[in-house]
Amino acid sequence: GYPGAVIESFARGIPVIATVWRAVPEIVKDGVNGLLVDPDNIARELPQAMLRLAGDPELYERLSAGALESAKRFAIEVVGPQLLELLEHQR
């Protein structure tokens, strides 16, 4: 599964700063709904990403809008029927 904290952040319109790790890049799109940093360079890249986001209100607004848009794919109206279909096929 995907990290719940990322999906919850998207639902609130909060851009996410995350590492390029496992399935995270499937939902966090760099420059669209958040920023991605290299886990091997996190000590350098994470503070840079935080300062970039905090210092650029236009970037924050754009990523915030992207986060809200991304949250739609995880809405219960979307995920619920998909889950029911999967469960029905398990019978």
Coordinates of C-alpha atoms in Angstrom, one line a residue:
G1 CA 0.0 0.0 0.0
Y2 CA 0.8 3.7 -0.2
P3 CA 1.8 5.7 2.9
G4 CA -1.4 6.9 4.5
A5 CA 0.3 10.2 5.6
V6 CA 0.9 11.1 2.0
I7 CA -2.8 10.5 1.0
E8 CA -4.0 12.4 4.1
S9 CA -1.8 15.3 3.2
F10 CA -3.1 15.4 -0.4
A11 CA -6.7 15.4 0.9
R12 CA -5.8 18.6 2.9
G13 CA -4.0 20.2 0.0
I14 CA -0.6 19.9 1.6
P15 CA 2.2 19.2 -0.7
V16 CA 4.5 16.4 0.3
I17 CA 8.3 16.2 0.4
A18 CA 9.3 12.6 0.2
T19 CA 12.2 10.4 -0.8
V20 CA 12.3 8.4 -4.0
W21 CA 11.6 5.1 -2.2
R22 CA 9.5 2.1 -3.1
A23 CA 6.0 3.1 -4.3
V24 CA 6.2 6.7 -3.2
P25 CA 7.1 8.1 -6.7
E26 CA 3.9 6.4 -8.0
I27 CA 1.8 9.0 -6.0
V28 CA 4.2 11.9 -5.3
K29 CA 5.0 13.5 -8.6
D30 CA 7.9 15.9 -8.3
G31 CA 6.8 19.4 -9.2
V32 CA 3.1 18.4 -9.4
N33 CA 1.9 17.5 -5.9
G34 CA 5.1 17.6 -4.0
L35 CA 8.9 17.4 -4.1
L36 CA 11.0 14.2 -4.2
V37 CA 14.5 13.9 -2.8
D38 CA 17.2 11.3 -3.2
P39 CA 17.4 9.1 -0.1
D40 CA 21.1 8.8 -0.5
N41 CA 21.5 12.6 -0.3
I42 CA 18.7 13.4 2.2
A43 CA 20.9 15.4 4.6
R44 CA 21.5 17.9 1.8
E45 CA 18.3 17.6 -0.4
L46 CA 15.6 17.6 2.3
P47 CA 16.5 21.0 3.8
Q48 CA 16.9 22.4 0.3
A49 CA 13.4 21.1 -0.6
M50 CA 11.9 22.5 2.6
L51 CA 13.4 25.9 2.0
R52 CA 12.4 25.9 -1.6
L53 CA 8.8 25.2 -0.7
A54 CA 8.7 27.6 2.2
G55 CA 10.3 30.4 0.2
D56 CA 8.2 30.2 -2.9
P57 CA 4.4 30.8 -2.3
E58 CA 3.6 30.3 -6.0
L59 CA 5.2 26.9 -6.0
Y60 CA 3.4 26.0 -2.7
E61 CA 0.0 27.0 -4.3
R62 CA 0.7 25.0 -7.4
L63 CA 1.7 21.9 -5.5
S64 CA -1.2 22.4 -3.1
A65 CA -3.6 22.4 -6.1
G66 CA -1.9 19.3 -7.4
A67 CA -2.2 17.6 -4.1
L68 CA -5.9 18.2 -3.9
E69 CA -6.3 16.9 -7.5
S70 CA -4.2 13.8 -6.6
A71 CA -6.4 13.1 -3.6
K72 CA -9.4 12.5 -5.8
R73 CA -8.0 9.1 -7.0
F74 CA -8.0 7.9 -3.4
A75 CA -11.6 9.0 -2.6
I76 CA -13.9 6.4 -1.2
E77 CA -16.2 6.8 -4.2
V78 CA -13.3 5.7 -6.4
V79 CA -11.5 3.2 -4.2
G80 CA -14.6 1.6 -2.7
P81 CA -16.0 0.1 -5.9
Q82 CA -12.5 -1.1 -6.9
L83 CA -12.1 -2.8 -3.6
L84 CA -15.5 -4.4 -3.8
E85 CA -14.8 -5.7 -7.3
L86 CA -11.5 -7.2 -6.1
L87 CA -13.2 -8.9 -3.2
E88 CA -16.0 -10.3 -5.4
H89 CA -13.4 -11.9 -7.6
Q90 CA -11.8 -13.6 -4.6
R91 CA -14.9 -15.7 -3.9

